């Protein structure tokens, strides 16, 4: 592919994402739904105009990292501390309820008895259902101006904790099959990550507060912050096996109280909405290839998608209700935790190489990612329209320049 | 390479580019020199921390396209019209003087007689020297606030015309060796490109002026403009064989008179300085691999670089002097036209496949790109310090936000 071809791909993606996004908004749906659909339409499923490439997946990766970094920068730290306990409970319920119901689904559908040789495969189907991917929910909440509220903060922190617990579950399950994977090592790495996060929080927050007094309002402050975010994202995944977006979110939280944080978030947001964001959301559609779909797989996939979505709503929703959220807010949290993303595909990939999953189930996972990515923003929009937040007075989306319409 | 590795590469590039850029500024050199040196240091030549990848070359390509788009958006159209005739003459001199002196160099160095079988190889060495790559000069002039002046505008338009003439020369020379390449076809494509440019100028300027009244100050205006730039860049190279940056510059000029142009340029600039720009400038250093250098090639390369640089200064400088520029301004124009970039490498690549060039000369071309990229900003800085522009009152760099220090 000649280098100038990247212009073509990028032009098609940003223009179609914007067009579909505006169309979605006209139909009273969040723009992010339109951007995902744009990727589906221009990708291999329909028109085949744009194919995945190393360039596009790199840009998409930076896109989701910028998104989570902005989310961290926008965090209301006192709100985060208040919701921390609830988020932990919600994350646990959001991992174990899907794990249980997914296992039950496979056992019932294929008549597998607990303890038989096929049982571990059933557990693996449940494992795939555990990992929430919060980026779509974040974007939908941001568009509606609900990201900083109590519900928004709870969803984001629960999804981050969910990621850490999900990794432990995954490793334990694979450890039953593959003796070279040691659950203890993974537990140790997770503990080390928590220590690392605490250390960086203490040092990083002080260092950047100092830098802020010296370099406030300079380009180098923005560049240093972005560099910090990228290094945190890289180290989280490289050293501790935690998703890179968790590291980026952590970097954002560490910087959320420095004086320049609003300005930095605005610069990141301009990068994000012009190029990186649309490429990330469209790439979800671009990656989707449903050509392997047949009736058998379709039937199981439908059941798989339904169980995966409902188990999160039930698990997280009930846990939120136990933490004294209103019923409607519990519903928002349950629905917000429904989205799945690349992590589910990565888990499926690992199951394939460990011999715990047949490649036929990839279609189910892709369908789950697609359906949850489109359904979540739509449902959240409808629920928020019916039951507005109590604690957040109709707040504008925080990141973009206040004077500028967001479309 | 796992996807999260892009974070590592990007963090190293943007942080080292900024550090070296600030160091260069402290030594009274343009920051862009530091950014190129950063690429050299982190690349295969010295530390080997970052290697070229599809992701990085895609981002670099978008970087240079955004740079030329911003240059077009910042253009003073009346200045461009005034300098058009001079630019044409300077471009012609800037192509034919290097072509002649490069041929003479090869003939003298290797004792080749005109008309002998080796003579076409000598002409090809001259052909490699023809293509100016203006992006480094543009960035240096922008940093110093001289881009919109008479000299700056003349350099940019001469370099664009130079690109078109250079393609014709290249095709004619290759046409002597390879009968499948038809110079007439290339001439026809070039004429078609000029017609296409005129048509798009007429339609595009009106369309965007209308859109500007409807969508002024909206995100969709910025996205539409960026989409337009990317499409123009793609079509220029795909349909007419003209460099993609020429199309991007043209798109910028077409939009330079709409009311939103300043705002659009500012958004592009934020994207450019944070991520895309540093990657582009660092990638020049990243691509450099001098491991094949030996004494023989080094000696020829030094002569090659000296002739390539001086021939542009002499050719363009004299032509500018003929167009009644002051002597010091003629020197600025000559030095500004010295920079060579990827186009020289592409020309060398075509010569290799046509059997007109041995791969040993690639080192000479890489050395030319590196030396000219570093020397031009340094020399321009020194010349402007000694002889400031007459027509431009110490103007601030136009693209960044006025209230914000540019480092």
Short mmCIF file of N, CA and C in Angstrom, two decimals, chain A residues 183-300:
data_model
loop_
_atom_site.label_atom_id
_atom_site.label_comp_id
_atom_site.label_asym_id
_atom_site.label_seq_id
_atom_site.Cartn_x
_atom_site.Cartn_y
_atom_site.Cartn_z
N UNK A 183 -1.65 -18.93 38.36
CA UNK A 183 -2.53 -17.92 38.96
C UNK A 183 -1.83 -17.09 40.03
N UNK A 184 -0.92 -17.71 40.78
CA UNK A 184 -0.24 -16.97 41.86
C UNK A 184 0.59 -15.82 41.29
N UNK A 185 1.29 -16.11 40.17
CA UNK A 185 2.09 -15.06 39.53
C UNK A 185 1.20 -13.89 39.14
N UNK A 186 0.02 -14.23 38.59
CA UNK A 186 -0.88 -13.16 38.14
C UNK A 186 -1.37 -12.36 39.34
N UNK A 187 -1.70 -13.05 40.42
CA UNK A 187 -2.13 -12.33 41.63
C UNK A 187 -1.03 -11.39 42.10
N UNK A 188 0.20 -11.92 42.07
CA UNK A 188 1.34 -11.10 42.49
C UNK A 188 1.48 -9.87 41.61
N UNK A 189 1.37 -10.08 40.27
CA UNK A 189 1.50 -8.95 39.34
C UNK A 189 0.41 -7.92 39.59
N UNK A 190 -0.79 -8.40 39.93
CA UNK A 190 -1.89 -7.47 40.18
C UNK A 190 -1.62 -6.64 41.42
N UNK A 191 -1.12 -7.33 42.46
CA UNK A 191 -0.77 -6.60 43.68
C UNK A 191 0.33 -5.57 43.38
N UNK A 192 1.33 -6.00 42.59
CA UNK A 192 2.40 -5.08 42.22
C UNK A 192 1.85 -3.89 41.44
N UNK A 193 0.86 -4.14 40.57
CA UNK A 193 0.26 -3.04 39.81
C UNK A 193 -0.38 -2.03 40.75
N UNK A 194 -1.10 -2.55 41.76
CA UNK A 194 -1.75 -1.64 42.71
C UNK A 194 -0.71 -0.81 43.46
N UNK A 195 0.40 -1.46 43.86
CA UNK A 195 1.49 -0.73 44.53
C UNK A 195 2.09 0.31 43.60
N UNK A 196 2.33 -0.12 42.34
CA UNK A 196 2.89 0.77 41.32
C UNK A 196 1.97 1.99 41.13
N UNK A 197 0.65 1.71 41.02
CA UNK A 197 -0.31 2.80 40.83
C UNK A 197 -0.25 3.78 42.01
N UNK A 198 -0.19 3.23 43.23
CA UNK A 198 -0.15 4.09 44.41
C UNK A 198 1.13 4.93 44.42
N UNK A 199 2.26 4.29 44.06
CA UNK A 199 3.53 5.02 44.06
C UNK A 199 3.51 6.14 43.03
N UNK A 200 3.07 5.80 41.81
CA UNK A 200 3.06 6.81 40.74
C UNK A 200 2.10 7.94 41.12
N UNK A 201 0.97 7.57 41.74
CA UNK A 201 0.00 8.59 42.14
C UNK A 201 0.67 9.61 43.07
N UNK A 202 1.40 9.08 44.08
CA UNK A 202 2.06 9.97 45.05
C UNK A 202 3.12 10.84 44.38
N UNK A 203 4.00 10.17 43.60
CA UNK A 203 5.10 10.93 42.99
C UNK A 203 4.59 11.80 41.85
N UNK A 204 3.78 11.18 40.95
CA UNK A 204 3.34 11.88 39.74
C UNK A 204 2.53 13.13 40.04
N UNK A 205 1.60 13.02 41.00
CA UNK A 205 0.76 14.17 41.31
C UNK A 205 1.60 15.34 41.82
N UNK A 206 2.61 15.04 42.66
CA UNK A 206 3.48 16.11 43.17
C UNK A 206 4.35 16.71 42.07
N UNK A 207 4.93 15.79 41.27
CA UNK A 207 5.82 16.26 40.20
C UNK A 207 5.06 17.18 39.24
N UNK A 208 3.87 16.74 38.81
CA UNK A 208 3.14 17.55 37.84
C UNK A 208 2.58 18.83 38.46
N UNK A 209 2.26 18.78 39.77
CA UNK A 209 1.84 20.02 40.42
C UNK A 209 2.97 21.03 40.40
N UNK A 210 4.20 20.53 40.60
CA UNK A 210 5.36 21.42 40.55
C UNK A 210 5.58 21.93 39.12
N UNK A 211 5.56 21.00 38.13
CA UNK A 211 5.76 21.39 36.74
C UNK A 211 4.72 22.43 36.33
N UNK A 212 3.51 22.24 36.85
CA UNK A 212 2.39 23.12 36.52
C UNK A 212 2.69 24.57 36.92
N UNK A 213 3.36 24.74 38.09
CA UNK A 213 3.66 26.11 38.51
C UNK A 213 4.74 26.72 37.63
N UNK A 214 5.61 25.87 37.04
CA UNK A 214 6.71 26.40 36.21
C UNK A 214 6.26 26.61 34.76
N UNK A 215 5.54 25.62 34.23
CA UNK A 215 5.23 25.61 32.80
C UNK A 215 3.76 25.87 32.49
N UNK A 216 2.98 26.42 33.41
CA UNK A 216 1.53 26.54 33.18
C UNK A 216 1.25 27.20 31.82
N UNK A 217 0.24 26.68 31.12
CA UNK A 217 -0.19 27.23 29.83
C UNK A 217 0.87 27.14 28.74
N UNK A 218 1.82 26.20 28.83
CA UNK A 218 2.76 26.05 27.72
C UNK A 218 2.46 24.76 26.99
N UNK A 219 2.95 24.70 25.75
CA UNK A 219 2.79 23.48 24.97
C UNK A 219 3.51 22.33 25.65
N UNK A 220 4.65 22.63 26.30
CA UNK A 220 5.42 21.50 26.85
C UNK A 220 4.68 20.83 27.98
N UNK A 221 3.80 21.56 28.67
CA UNK A 221 2.98 20.95 29.71
C UNK A 221 2.04 19.92 29.08
N UNK A 222 1.41 20.29 27.96
CA UNK A 222 0.51 19.37 27.26
C UNK A 222 1.28 18.14 26.77
N UNK A 223 2.46 18.38 26.22
CA UNK A 223 3.24 17.27 25.66
C UNK A 223 3.74 16.34 26.78
N UNK A 224 4.19 16.94 27.89
CA UNK A 224 4.62 16.11 29.03
C UNK A 224 3.47 15.24 29.54
N UNK A 225 2.28 15.84 29.63
CA UNK A 225 1.12 15.08 30.12
C UNK A 225 0.78 13.93 29.18
N UNK A 226 0.78 14.22 27.88
CA UNK A 226 0.48 13.17 26.92
C UNK A 226 1.54 12.07 26.99
N UNK A 227 2.80 12.47 27.10
CA UNK A 227 3.87 11.48 27.23
C UNK A 227 3.68 10.60 28.46
N UNK A 228 3.32 11.25 29.57
CA UNK A 228 3.06 10.52 30.82
C UNK A 228 1.94 9.50 30.62
N UNK A 229 0.87 9.94 29.98
CA UNK A 229 -0.28 9.05 29.73
C UNK A 229 0.15 7.84 28.89
N UNK A 230 0.91 8.08 27.83
CA UNK A 230 1.31 6.99 26.94
C UNK A 230 2.23 6.00 27.66
N UNK A 231 3.14 6.54 28.48
CA UNK A 231 4.05 5.66 29.22
C UNK A 231 3.27 4.81 30.23
N UNK A 232 2.31 5.44 30.93
CA UNK A 232 1.49 4.69 31.89
C UNK A 232 0.70 3.60 31.18
N UNK A 233 0.14 3.92 30.02
CA UNK A 233 -0.64 2.93 29.26
C UNK A 233 0.26 1.75 28.89
N UNK A 234 1.45 2.09 28.39
CA UNK A 234 2.38 1.03 27.95
C UNK A 234 2.82 0.15 29.12
N UNK A 235 3.26 0.80 30.21
CA UNK A 235 3.79 0.03 31.34
C UNK A 235 2.72 -0.85 31.98
N UNK A 236 1.48 -0.34 32.08
CA UNK A 236 0.41 -1.13 32.70
C UNK A 236 0.25 -2.47 32.00
N UNK A 237 0.25 -2.42 30.66
CA UNK A 237 0.03 -3.67 29.92
C UNK A 237 1.32 -4.49 29.83
N UNK A 238 2.44 -3.82 29.62
CA UNK A 238 3.70 -4.54 29.42
C UNK A 238 4.18 -5.22 30.72
N UNK A 239 4.17 -4.46 31.82
CA UNK A 239 4.74 -5.01 33.07
C UNK A 239 3.74 -5.82 33.87
N UNK A 240 2.45 -5.36 33.86
CA UNK A 240 1.50 -5.97 34.80
C UNK A 240 0.34 -6.70 34.12
N UNK A 241 0.30 -6.68 32.77
CA UNK A 241 -0.78 -7.37 32.09
C UNK A 241 -2.14 -6.74 32.26
N UNK A 242 -2.18 -5.49 32.78
CA UNK A 242 -3.44 -4.76 32.91
C UNK A 242 -3.66 -3.98 31.62
N UNK A 243 -4.92 -3.80 31.17
CA UNK A 243 -5.18 -3.15 29.89
C UNK A 243 -4.55 -1.75 29.84
N UNK A 244 -4.05 -1.37 28.64
CA UNK A 244 -3.40 -0.06 28.51
C UNK A 244 -4.35 1.09 28.83
N UNK A 245 -5.66 0.92 28.54
CA UNK A 245 -6.58 2.03 28.82
C UNK A 245 -6.72 2.26 30.32
N UNK A 246 -6.51 1.22 31.12
CA UNK A 246 -6.53 1.40 32.58
C UNK A 246 -5.40 2.33 32.99
N UNK A 247 -4.21 2.12 32.40
CA UNK A 247 -3.08 2.99 32.69
C UNK A 247 -3.34 4.42 32.26
N UNK A 248 -3.96 4.58 31.09
CA UNK A 248 -4.25 5.94 30.59
C UNK A 248 -5.24 6.65 31.50
N UNK A 249 -6.26 5.91 31.97
CA UNK A 249 -7.26 6.49 32.87
C UNK A 249 -6.61 6.91 34.18
N UNK A 250 -5.74 6.03 34.70
CA UNK A 250 -5.01 6.34 35.93
C UNK A 250 -4.18 7.61 35.76
N UNK A 251 -3.48 7.73 34.62
CA UNK A 251 -2.68 8.93 34.35
C UNK A 251 -3.58 10.17 34.38
N UNK A 252 -4.78 10.05 33.79
CA UNK A 252 -5.71 11.18 33.80
C UNK A 252 -6.12 11.55 35.21
N UNK A 253 -6.43 10.55 36.05
CA UNK A 253 -6.85 10.83 37.43
C UNK A 253 -5.71 11.50 38.20
N UNK A 254 -4.49 11.04 37.98
CA UNK A 254 -3.34 11.62 38.69
C UNK A 254 -3.20 13.10 38.35
N UNK A 255 -3.53 13.46 37.08
CA UNK A 255 -3.36 14.86 36.66
C UNK A 255 -4.63 15.69 36.84
N UNK A 256 -5.74 15.07 37.32
CA UNK A 256 -7.02 15.79 37.25
C UNK A 256 -7.08 17.00 38.16
N UNK A 257 -6.20 17.09 39.15
CA UNK A 257 -6.27 18.22 40.06
C UNK A 257 -5.24 19.31 39.81
N UNK A 258 -4.37 19.15 38.79
CA UNK A 258 -3.43 20.23 38.52
C UNK A 258 -4.18 21.37 37.83
N UNK A 259 -3.63 22.59 37.91
CA UNK A 259 -4.38 23.75 37.42
C UNK A 259 -4.60 23.71 35.93
N UNK A 260 -3.67 23.12 35.18
CA UNK A 260 -3.76 23.11 33.73
C UNK A 260 -4.64 21.98 33.19
N UNK A 261 -5.26 21.17 34.07
CA UNK A 261 -5.91 19.94 33.58
C UNK A 261 -7.02 20.23 32.57
N UNK A 262 -7.79 21.29 32.77
CA UNK A 262 -8.86 21.61 31.84
C UNK A 262 -8.32 21.93 30.46
N UNK A 263 -7.23 22.70 30.45
CA UNK A 263 -6.64 23.09 29.18
C UNK A 263 -6.06 21.87 28.46
N UNK A 264 -5.40 20.99 29.22
CA UNK A 264 -4.83 19.79 28.61
C UNK A 264 -5.95 18.91 28.05
N UNK A 265 -7.03 18.75 28.83
CA UNK A 265 -8.15 17.93 28.37
C UNK A 265 -8.72 18.50 27.07
N UNK A 266 -8.78 19.82 26.96
CA UNK A 266 -9.33 20.43 25.75
C UNK A 266 -8.47 20.13 24.53
N UNK A 267 -7.14 20.24 24.70
CA UNK A 267 -6.23 19.94 23.58
C UNK A 267 -6.36 18.47 23.16
N UNK A 268 -6.43 17.58 24.16
CA UNK A 268 -6.58 16.15 23.86
C UNK A 268 -7.90 15.92 23.13
N UNK A 269 -8.93 16.64 23.56
CA UNK A 269 -10.24 16.44 22.96
C UNK A 269 -10.26 16.87 21.50
N UNK A 270 -9.52 17.94 21.16
CA UNK A 270 -9.47 18.38 19.77
C UNK A 270 -8.81 17.30 18.92
N UNK A 271 -7.71 16.73 19.43
CA UNK A 271 -7.08 15.62 18.73
C UNK A 271 -8.04 14.45 18.59
N UNK A 272 -8.79 14.23 19.66
CA UNK A 272 -9.64 13.06 19.72
C UNK A 272 -10.82 13.17 18.75
N UNK A 273 -11.51 14.31 18.75
CA UNK A 273 -12.73 14.33 17.94
C UNK A 273 -12.44 14.47 16.46
N UNK A 274 -11.27 15.06 16.10
CA UNK A 274 -10.98 15.26 14.68
C UNK A 274 -10.55 13.98 13.98
N UNK A 275 -9.64 13.25 14.59
CA UNK A 275 -9.06 12.10 13.89
C UNK A 275 -9.14 10.81 14.71
N UNK A 276 -8.58 10.83 15.93
CA UNK A 276 -8.41 9.57 16.65
C UNK A 276 -9.72 8.95 17.10
N UNK A 277 -10.65 9.77 17.59
CA UNK A 277 -11.94 9.26 18.06
C UNK A 277 -12.72 8.57 16.95
N UNK A 278 -13.01 9.29 15.85
CA UNK A 278 -13.77 8.65 14.77
C UNK A 278 -13.12 7.35 14.29
N UNK A 279 -11.78 7.32 14.21
CA UNK A 279 -11.13 6.09 13.74
C UNK A 279 -11.36 4.97 14.75
N UNK A 280 -11.28 5.28 16.06
CA UNK A 280 -11.50 4.23 17.06
C UNK A 280 -12.92 3.67 16.96
N UNK A 281 -13.93 4.54 16.94
CA UNK A 281 -15.30 4.04 16.94
C UNK A 281 -15.63 3.32 15.62
N UNK A 282 -15.14 3.91 14.50
CA UNK A 282 -15.41 3.26 13.22
C UNK A 282 -14.69 1.91 13.15
N UNK A 283 -13.53 1.79 13.84
CA UNK A 283 -12.77 0.54 13.71
C UNK A 283 -13.51 -0.64 14.33
N UNK A 284 -14.44 -0.36 15.27
CA UNK A 284 -15.26 -1.46 15.82
C UNK A 284 -16.08 -2.08 14.70
N UNK A 285 -16.68 -1.21 13.88
CA UNK A 285 -17.44 -1.71 12.73
C UNK A 285 -16.53 -2.32 11.67
N UNK A 286 -15.36 -1.69 11.47
CA UNK A 286 -14.42 -2.16 10.44
C UNK A 286 -13.96 -3.58 10.70
N UNK A 287 -13.77 -3.90 12.01
CA UNK A 287 -13.24 -5.22 12.36
C UNK A 287 -14.27 -6.32 12.20
N UNK A 288 -15.54 -5.91 12.08
CA UNK A 288 -16.61 -6.90 12.06
C UNK A 288 -16.70 -7.57 10.70
N UNK A 289 -16.62 -8.88 10.70
CA UNK A 289 -16.79 -9.63 9.46
C UNK A 289 -17.73 -10.79 9.78
N UNK A 290 -18.95 -10.69 9.27
CA UNK A 290 -19.95 -11.69 9.64
C UNK A 290 -20.11 -12.77 8.57
N UNK A 291 -19.11 -12.91 7.68
CA UNK A 291 -19.28 -13.84 6.56
C UNK A 291 -19.35 -15.30 7.03
N UNK A 292 -18.81 -15.60 8.25
CA UNK A 292 -18.80 -16.99 8.72
C UNK A 292 -20.11 -17.39 9.41
N UNK A 293 -21.09 -16.49 9.40
CA UNK A 293 -22.31 -16.75 10.14
C UNK A 293 -23.19 -17.82 9.47
N UNK A 294 -23.56 -18.89 10.19
CA UNK A 294 -24.60 -19.80 9.70
C UNK A 294 -25.68 -19.96 10.78
N UNK A 295 -26.74 -20.71 10.46
CA UNK A 295 -27.92 -20.74 11.34
C UNK A 295 -27.57 -21.25 12.74
N UNK A 296 -26.77 -22.35 12.78
CA UNK A 296 -26.40 -22.92 14.06
C UNK A 296 -25.72 -21.93 14.97
N UNK A 297 -24.67 -21.29 14.40
CA UNK A 297 -23.90 -20.33 15.19
C UNK A 297 -24.77 -19.12 15.53
N UNK A 298 -25.62 -18.74 14.59
CA UNK A 298 -26.49 -17.58 14.81
C UNK A 298 -27.38 -17.81 16.02
N UNK A 299 -27.97 -19.00 16.11
CA UNK A 299 -28.88 -19.30 17.23
C UNK A 299 -28.15 -19.23 18.57
N UNK A 300 -26.98 -19.91 18.62
CA UNK A 300 -26.22 -19.85 19.87
C UNK A 300 -25.79 -18.42 20.17
#
